[in-house]
Short mmCIF file of C-alpha atoms in Angstrom, two decimals:
data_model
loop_
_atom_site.label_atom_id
_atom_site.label_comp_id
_atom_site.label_asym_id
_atom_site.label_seq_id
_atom_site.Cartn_x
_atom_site.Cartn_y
_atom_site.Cartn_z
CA UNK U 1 77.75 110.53 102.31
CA UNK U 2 75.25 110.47 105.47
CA UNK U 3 76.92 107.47 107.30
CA UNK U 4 80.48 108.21 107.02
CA UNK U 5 79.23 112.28 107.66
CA UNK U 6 78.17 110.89 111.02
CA UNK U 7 80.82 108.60 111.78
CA UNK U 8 83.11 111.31 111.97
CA UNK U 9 80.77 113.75 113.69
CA UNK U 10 80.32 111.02 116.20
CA UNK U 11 83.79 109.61 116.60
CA UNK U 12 86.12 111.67 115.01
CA UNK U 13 88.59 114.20 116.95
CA UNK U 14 90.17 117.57 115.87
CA UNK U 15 93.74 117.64 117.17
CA UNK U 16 96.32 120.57 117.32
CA UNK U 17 97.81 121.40 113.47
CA UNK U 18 94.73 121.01 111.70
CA UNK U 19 94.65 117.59 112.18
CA UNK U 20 91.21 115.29 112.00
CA UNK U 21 91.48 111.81 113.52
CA UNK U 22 89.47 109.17 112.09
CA UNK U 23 91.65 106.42 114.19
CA UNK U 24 88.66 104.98 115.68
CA UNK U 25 87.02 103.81 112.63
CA UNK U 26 89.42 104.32 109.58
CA UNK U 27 92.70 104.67 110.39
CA UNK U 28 94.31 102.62 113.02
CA UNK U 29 91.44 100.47 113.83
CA UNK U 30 89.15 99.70 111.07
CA UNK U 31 85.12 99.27 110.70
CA UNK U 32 84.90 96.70 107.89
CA UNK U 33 81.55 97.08 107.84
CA UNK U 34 82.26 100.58 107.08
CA UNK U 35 84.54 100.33 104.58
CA UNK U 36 82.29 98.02 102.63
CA UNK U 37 79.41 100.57 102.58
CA UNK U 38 82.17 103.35 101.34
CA UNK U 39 83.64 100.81 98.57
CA UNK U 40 79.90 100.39 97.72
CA UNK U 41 79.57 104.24 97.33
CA UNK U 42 82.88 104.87 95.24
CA UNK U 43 81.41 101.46 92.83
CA UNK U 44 78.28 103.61 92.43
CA UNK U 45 80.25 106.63 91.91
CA UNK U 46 82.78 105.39 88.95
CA UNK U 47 79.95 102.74 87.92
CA UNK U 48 80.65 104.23 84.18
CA UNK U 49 83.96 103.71 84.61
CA UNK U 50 85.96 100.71 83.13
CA UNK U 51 88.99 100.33 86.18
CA UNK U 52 91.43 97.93 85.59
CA UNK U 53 93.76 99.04 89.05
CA UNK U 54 93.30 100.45 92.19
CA UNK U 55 96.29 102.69 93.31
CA UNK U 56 96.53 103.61 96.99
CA UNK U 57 99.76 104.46 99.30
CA UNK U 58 100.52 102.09 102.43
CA UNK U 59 99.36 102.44 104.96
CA UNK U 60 95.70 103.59 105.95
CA UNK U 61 94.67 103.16 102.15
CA UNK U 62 95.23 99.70 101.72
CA UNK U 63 92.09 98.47 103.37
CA UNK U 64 89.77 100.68 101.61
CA UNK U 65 91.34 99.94 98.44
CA UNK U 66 91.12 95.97 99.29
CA UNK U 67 87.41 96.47 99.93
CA UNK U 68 86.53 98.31 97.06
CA UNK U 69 88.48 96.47 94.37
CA UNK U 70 86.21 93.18 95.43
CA UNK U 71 83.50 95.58 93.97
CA UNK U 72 85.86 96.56 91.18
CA UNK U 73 86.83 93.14 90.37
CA UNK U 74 90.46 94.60 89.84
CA UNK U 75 93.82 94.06 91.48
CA UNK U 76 94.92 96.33 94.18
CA UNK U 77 98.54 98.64 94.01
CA UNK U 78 99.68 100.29 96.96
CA UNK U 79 102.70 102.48 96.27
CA UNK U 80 105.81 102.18 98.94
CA UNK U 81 107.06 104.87 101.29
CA UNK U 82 110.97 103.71 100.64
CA UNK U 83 113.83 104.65 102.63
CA UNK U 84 116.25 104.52 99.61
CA UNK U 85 116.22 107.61 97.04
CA UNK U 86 118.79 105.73 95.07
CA UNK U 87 116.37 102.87 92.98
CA UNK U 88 117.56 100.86 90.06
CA UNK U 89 115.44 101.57 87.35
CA UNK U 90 112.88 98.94 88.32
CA UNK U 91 110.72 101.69 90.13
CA UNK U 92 108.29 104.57 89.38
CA UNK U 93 109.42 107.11 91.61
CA UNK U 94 107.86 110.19 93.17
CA UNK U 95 108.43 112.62 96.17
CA UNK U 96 105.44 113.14 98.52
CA UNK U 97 105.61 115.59 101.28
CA UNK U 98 103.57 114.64 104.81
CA UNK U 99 101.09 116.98 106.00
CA UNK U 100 100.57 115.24 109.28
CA UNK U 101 104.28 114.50 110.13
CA UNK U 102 106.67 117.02 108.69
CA UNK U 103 108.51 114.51 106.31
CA UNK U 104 109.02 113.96 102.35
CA UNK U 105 108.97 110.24 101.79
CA UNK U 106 109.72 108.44 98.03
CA UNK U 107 107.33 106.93 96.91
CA UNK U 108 107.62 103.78 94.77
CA UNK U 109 106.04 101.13 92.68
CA UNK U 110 107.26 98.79 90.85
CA UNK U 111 107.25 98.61 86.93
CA UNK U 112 105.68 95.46 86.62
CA UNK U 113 102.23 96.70 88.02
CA UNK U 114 101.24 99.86 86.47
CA UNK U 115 101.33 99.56 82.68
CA UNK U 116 100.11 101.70 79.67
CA UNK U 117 96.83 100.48 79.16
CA UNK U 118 95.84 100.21 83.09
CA UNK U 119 92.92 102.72 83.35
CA UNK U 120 93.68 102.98 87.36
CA UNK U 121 90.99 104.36 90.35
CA UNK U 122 93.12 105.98 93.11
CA UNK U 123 92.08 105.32 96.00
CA UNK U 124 93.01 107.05 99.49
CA UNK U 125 91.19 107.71 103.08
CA UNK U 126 92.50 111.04 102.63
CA UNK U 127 92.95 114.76 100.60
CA UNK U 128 93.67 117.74 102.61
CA UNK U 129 96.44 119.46 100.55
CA UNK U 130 97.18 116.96 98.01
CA UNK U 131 100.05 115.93 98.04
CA UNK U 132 100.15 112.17 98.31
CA UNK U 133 97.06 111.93 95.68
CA UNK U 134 99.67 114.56 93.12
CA UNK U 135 101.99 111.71 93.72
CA UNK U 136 100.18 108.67 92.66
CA UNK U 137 98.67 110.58 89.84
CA UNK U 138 102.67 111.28 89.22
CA UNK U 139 103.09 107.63 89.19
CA UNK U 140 100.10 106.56 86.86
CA UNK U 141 101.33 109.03 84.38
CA UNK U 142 104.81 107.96 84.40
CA UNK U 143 103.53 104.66 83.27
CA UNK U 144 101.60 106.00 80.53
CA UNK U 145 98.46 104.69 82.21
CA UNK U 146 95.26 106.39 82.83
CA UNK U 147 94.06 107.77 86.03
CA UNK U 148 90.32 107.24 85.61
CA UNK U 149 89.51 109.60 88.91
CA UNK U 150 90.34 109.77 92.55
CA UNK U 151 88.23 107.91 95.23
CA UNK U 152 88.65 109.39 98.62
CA UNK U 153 87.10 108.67 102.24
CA UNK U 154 87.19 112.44 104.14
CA UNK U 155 88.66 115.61 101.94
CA UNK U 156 89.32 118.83 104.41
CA UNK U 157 87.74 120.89 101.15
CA UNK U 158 89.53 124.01 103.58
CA UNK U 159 92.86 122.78 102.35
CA UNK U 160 94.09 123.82 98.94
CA UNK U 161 94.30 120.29 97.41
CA UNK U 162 90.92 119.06 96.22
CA UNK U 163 90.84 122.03 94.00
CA UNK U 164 93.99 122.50 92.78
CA UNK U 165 93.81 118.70 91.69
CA UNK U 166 90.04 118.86 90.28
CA UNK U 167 91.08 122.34 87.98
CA UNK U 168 93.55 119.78 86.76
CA UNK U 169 90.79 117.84 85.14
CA UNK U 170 91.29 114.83 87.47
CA UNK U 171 87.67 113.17 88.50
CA UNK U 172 87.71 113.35 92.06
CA UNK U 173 85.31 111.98 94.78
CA UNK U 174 85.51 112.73 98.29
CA UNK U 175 82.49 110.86 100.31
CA UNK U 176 82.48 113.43 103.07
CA UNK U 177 83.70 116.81 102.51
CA UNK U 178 84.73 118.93 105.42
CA UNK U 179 83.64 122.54 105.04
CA UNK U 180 85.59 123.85 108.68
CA UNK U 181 86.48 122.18 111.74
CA UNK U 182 87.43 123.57 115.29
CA UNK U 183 87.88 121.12 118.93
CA UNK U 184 84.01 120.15 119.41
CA UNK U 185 82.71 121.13 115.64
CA UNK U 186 83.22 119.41 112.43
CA UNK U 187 81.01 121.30 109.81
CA UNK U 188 80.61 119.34 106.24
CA UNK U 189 80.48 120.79 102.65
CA UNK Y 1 96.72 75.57 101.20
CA UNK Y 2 97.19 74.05 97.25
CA UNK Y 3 95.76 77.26 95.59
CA UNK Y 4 98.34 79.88 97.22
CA UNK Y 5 101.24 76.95 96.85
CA UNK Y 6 100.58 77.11 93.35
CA UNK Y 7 100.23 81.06 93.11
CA UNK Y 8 103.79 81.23 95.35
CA UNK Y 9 105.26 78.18 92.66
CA UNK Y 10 103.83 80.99 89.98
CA UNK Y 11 104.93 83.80 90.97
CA UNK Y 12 107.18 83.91 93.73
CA UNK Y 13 110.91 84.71 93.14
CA UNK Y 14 113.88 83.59 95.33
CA UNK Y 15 115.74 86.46 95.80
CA UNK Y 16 119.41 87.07 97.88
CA UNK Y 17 119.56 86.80 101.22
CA UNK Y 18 116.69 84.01 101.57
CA UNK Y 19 113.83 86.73 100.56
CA UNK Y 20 110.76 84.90 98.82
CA UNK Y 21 109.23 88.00 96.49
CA UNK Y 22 105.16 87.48 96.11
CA UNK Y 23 105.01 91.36 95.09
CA UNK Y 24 103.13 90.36 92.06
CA UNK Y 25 99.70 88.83 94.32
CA UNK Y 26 100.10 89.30 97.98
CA UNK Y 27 102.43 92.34 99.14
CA UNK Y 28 102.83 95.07 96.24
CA UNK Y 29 100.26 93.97 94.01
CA UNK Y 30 97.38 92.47 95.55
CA UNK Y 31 95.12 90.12 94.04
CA UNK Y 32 91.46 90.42 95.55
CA UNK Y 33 90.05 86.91 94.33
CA UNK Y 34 92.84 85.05 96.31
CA UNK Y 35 92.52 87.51 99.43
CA UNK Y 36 89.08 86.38 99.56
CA UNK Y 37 89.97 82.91 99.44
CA UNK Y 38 92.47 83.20 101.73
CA UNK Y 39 89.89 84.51 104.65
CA UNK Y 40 87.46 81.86 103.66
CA UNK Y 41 90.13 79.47 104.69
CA UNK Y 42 91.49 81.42 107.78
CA UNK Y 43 87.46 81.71 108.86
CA UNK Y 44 87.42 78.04 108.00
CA UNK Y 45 90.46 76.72 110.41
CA UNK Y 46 89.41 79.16 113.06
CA UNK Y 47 85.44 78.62 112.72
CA UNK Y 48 85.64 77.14 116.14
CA UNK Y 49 86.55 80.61 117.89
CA UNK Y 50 85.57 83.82 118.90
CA UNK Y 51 86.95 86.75 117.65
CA UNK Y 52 86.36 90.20 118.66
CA UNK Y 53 89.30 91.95 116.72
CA UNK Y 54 91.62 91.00 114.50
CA UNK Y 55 95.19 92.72 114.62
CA UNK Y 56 98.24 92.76 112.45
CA UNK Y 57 100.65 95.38 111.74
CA UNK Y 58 101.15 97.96 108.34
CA UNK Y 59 101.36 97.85 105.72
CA UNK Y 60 101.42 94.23 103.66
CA UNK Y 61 98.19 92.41 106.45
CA UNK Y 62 96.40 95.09 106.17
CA UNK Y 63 94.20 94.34 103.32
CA UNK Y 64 94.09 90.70 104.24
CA UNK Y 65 93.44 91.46 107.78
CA UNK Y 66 90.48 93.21 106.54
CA UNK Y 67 88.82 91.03 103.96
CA UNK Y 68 89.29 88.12 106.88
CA UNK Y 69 87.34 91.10 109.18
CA UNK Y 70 84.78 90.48 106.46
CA UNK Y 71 83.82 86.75 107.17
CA UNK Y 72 84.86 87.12 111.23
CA UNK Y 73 81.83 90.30 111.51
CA UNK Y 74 84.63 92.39 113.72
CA UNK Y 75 86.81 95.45 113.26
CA UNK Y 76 90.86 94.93 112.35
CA UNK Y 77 93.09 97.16 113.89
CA UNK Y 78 96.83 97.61 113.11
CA UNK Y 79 99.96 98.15 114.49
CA UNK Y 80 101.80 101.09 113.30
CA UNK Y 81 105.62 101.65 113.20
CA UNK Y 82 106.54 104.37 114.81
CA UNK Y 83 109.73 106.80 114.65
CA UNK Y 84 108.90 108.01 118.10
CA UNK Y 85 110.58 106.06 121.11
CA UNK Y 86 108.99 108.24 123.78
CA UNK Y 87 105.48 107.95 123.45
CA UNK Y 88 102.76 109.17 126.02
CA UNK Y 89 101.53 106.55 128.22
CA UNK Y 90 98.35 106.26 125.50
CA UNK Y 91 100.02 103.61 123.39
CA UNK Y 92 100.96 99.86 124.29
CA UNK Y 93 104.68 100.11 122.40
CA UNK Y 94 106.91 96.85 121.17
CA UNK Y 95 110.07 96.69 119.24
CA UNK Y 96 109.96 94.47 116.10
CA UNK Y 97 113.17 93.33 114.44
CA UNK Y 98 112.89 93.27 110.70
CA UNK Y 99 113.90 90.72 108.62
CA UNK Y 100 113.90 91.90 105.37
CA UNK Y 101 114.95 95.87 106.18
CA UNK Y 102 117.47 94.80 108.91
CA UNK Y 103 116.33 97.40 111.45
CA UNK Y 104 114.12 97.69 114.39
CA UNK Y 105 110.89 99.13 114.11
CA UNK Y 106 108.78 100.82 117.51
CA UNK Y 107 105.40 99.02 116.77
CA UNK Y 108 102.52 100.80 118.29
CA UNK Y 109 98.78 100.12 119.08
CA UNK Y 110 96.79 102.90 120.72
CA UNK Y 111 95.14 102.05 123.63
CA UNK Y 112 91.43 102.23 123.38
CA UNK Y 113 91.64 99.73 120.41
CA UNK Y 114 92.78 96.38 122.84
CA UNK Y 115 90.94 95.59 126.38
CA UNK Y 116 91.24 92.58 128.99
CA UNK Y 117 87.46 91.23 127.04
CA UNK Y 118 89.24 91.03 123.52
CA UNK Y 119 89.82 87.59 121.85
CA UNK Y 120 92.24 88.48 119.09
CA UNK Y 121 93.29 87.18 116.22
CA UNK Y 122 96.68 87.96 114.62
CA UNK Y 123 97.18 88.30 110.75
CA UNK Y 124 99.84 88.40 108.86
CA UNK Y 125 101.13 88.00 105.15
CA UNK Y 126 104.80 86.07 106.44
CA UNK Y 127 106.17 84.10 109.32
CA UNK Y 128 109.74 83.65 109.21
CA UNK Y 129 111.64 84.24 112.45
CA UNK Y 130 108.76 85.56 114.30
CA UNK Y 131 109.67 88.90 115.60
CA UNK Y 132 106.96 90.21 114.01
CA UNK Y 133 104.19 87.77 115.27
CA UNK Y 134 105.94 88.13 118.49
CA UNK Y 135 105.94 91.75 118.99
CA UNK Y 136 102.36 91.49 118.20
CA UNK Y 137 101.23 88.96 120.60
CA UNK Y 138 103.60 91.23 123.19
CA UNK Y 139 100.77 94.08 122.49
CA UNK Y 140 97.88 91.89 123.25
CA UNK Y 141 99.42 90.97 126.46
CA UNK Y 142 99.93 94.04 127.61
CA UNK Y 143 96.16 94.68 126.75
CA UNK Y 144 95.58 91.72 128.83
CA UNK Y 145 93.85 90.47 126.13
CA UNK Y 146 93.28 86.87 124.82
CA UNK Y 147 94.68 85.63 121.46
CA UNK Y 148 93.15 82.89 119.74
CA UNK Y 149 95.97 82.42 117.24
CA UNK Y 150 97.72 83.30 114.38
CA UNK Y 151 96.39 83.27 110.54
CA UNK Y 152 99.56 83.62 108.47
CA UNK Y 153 100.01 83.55 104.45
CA UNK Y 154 103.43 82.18 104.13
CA UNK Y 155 105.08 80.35 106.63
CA UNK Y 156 109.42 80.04 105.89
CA UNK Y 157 109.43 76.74 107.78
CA UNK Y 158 113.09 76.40 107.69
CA UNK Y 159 113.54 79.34 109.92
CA UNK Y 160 112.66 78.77 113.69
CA UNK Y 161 109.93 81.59 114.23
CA UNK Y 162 106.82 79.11 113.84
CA UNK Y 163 108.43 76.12 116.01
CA UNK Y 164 109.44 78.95 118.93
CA UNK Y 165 105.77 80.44 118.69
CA UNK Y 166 104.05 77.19 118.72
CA UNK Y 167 106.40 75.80 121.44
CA UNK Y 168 104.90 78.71 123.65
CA UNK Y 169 101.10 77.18 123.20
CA UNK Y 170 100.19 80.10 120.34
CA UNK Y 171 97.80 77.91 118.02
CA UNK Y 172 99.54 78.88 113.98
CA UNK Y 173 98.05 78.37 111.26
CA UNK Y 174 99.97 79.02 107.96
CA UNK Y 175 98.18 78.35 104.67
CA UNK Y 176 101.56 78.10 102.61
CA UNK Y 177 104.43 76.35 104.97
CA UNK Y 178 107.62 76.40 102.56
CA UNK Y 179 109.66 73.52 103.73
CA UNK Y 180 112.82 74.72 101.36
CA UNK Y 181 114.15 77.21 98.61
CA UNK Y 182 116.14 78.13 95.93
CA UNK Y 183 116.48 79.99 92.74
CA UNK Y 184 114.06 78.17 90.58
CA UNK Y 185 112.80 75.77 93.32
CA UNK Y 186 110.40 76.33 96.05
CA UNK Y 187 109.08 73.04 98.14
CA UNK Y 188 106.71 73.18 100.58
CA UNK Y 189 106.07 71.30 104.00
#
């Protein structure tokens, strides 16, 4: 997608550990206007699609998700980062490692809100190895519910996850892929 | 505001420790339709201001902050927690007391995304004690920016963080004010 392709060749920054900052515009401060042109894209996208859920993980999802579930007409899910490994049985549970800080966090959501016959869009601003989209797909399935694809903002297509998660059969859209990046030089897919 | 009293009358639970639970609309689960209304009545009460930005802090304002951003034509930014005490001097840094998790969060806002010209407004899903709220009107100061006041879901009225805030000349306005609670009963102001 052209305009988010630009944003972050315009305002994006490549920090040490392979790490692409979108803080500007997605991340810490947010361009609504923005995010309603991406939740426009991922409606046109999964316009086939009946999607009864969007899924995303707190934090940086949550907006995007917001956005694009007014397009949806849906409720929004994020899962929890939670402190406590030891749940009651209330919970879907998974494990998701952190790329960008070094950590495993357990992830939750409640029972109540993912059910069998949710056919759920995941949404997340995004996929570099894969590991916290693996973990909401864990979640959906643990439910018995359907993930209908993956919605996702940036995807470093150089890191393993995009693919190992497509081969899996899983739908997924990134709206800007990036191909390589290097201080100065963010090439796209 | 009678449509989220009647959505917190719904669905909110009373839990221990004077917790009101609104997982199920406003802070697991998030229902779209009533964010939307929500803003329209935040861009309603504060239709009389400014705003450049509006700020609140991960992860449960997030999604309201931004479908408020919506009707207010102006980016949201939001305050992160942070595990790091010793940050570079490119962050203005608070410490937030939390109610709910009893422990104290580092809050964070990078610099570049508040300046001396910025008439903010604060979001936020509760208002209880205020540390919250508080720590976030700390980071605008520090910004020397302005704020224009404080849109807030769900207002506990029977604990003192409202009065203090108000007392201090911080215009608050809280679309749900509960005056009272218990198992089975919630009354508002």
């Amino acid at each position: 997608m052209q305009l988010l392709e630009d944003h972050i060749r315009r305002e994006g920054k490549v920090a040490a550990g392979n790490v692409l900052r979108v803080d500007g515009f997605l991340n810490h401060q947010i361009d609504v206007v923005l995010l309603t042109k991406l939740a426009e894209e991922f409606h046109a996208r999964f316009s086939g699609e009946k999607v009864d859920k969007i899924l995303t993980i707190e934090a940086s999802g949550i907006g995007m998700a917001c956005v694009a579930a007014q397009y949806f007409h849906c409720p929004v899910v994020f899962a929890k980062k939670s402190k406590t490994r030891n749940l009651s049985g209330e919970f879907y549970t998974t494990q998701v490692a952190s790329f960008t800080h070094g950590i495993v966090n357990h992830v939750i959501v409640a029972k109540p809100y993912l059910n069998p016959e949710d056919r759920v869009l995941i949404i997340d601003d995004f996929l570099a190895n894969g590991a916290a989209l693996e973990g909401l797909i864990d979640l959906v399935q643990q439910a018995g519910a359907t993930v209908v694809g993956a919605g996702i903002a940036v995807e470093k297509a150089f890191q393993p996850g995009g693919e190992r998660i497509r081969a899996k059969g899983v739908r997924v859209e990134s709206l800007a892929r990036v191909k390589e990046m290097h201080e100065g030089e963010i090439v796209f897919c």
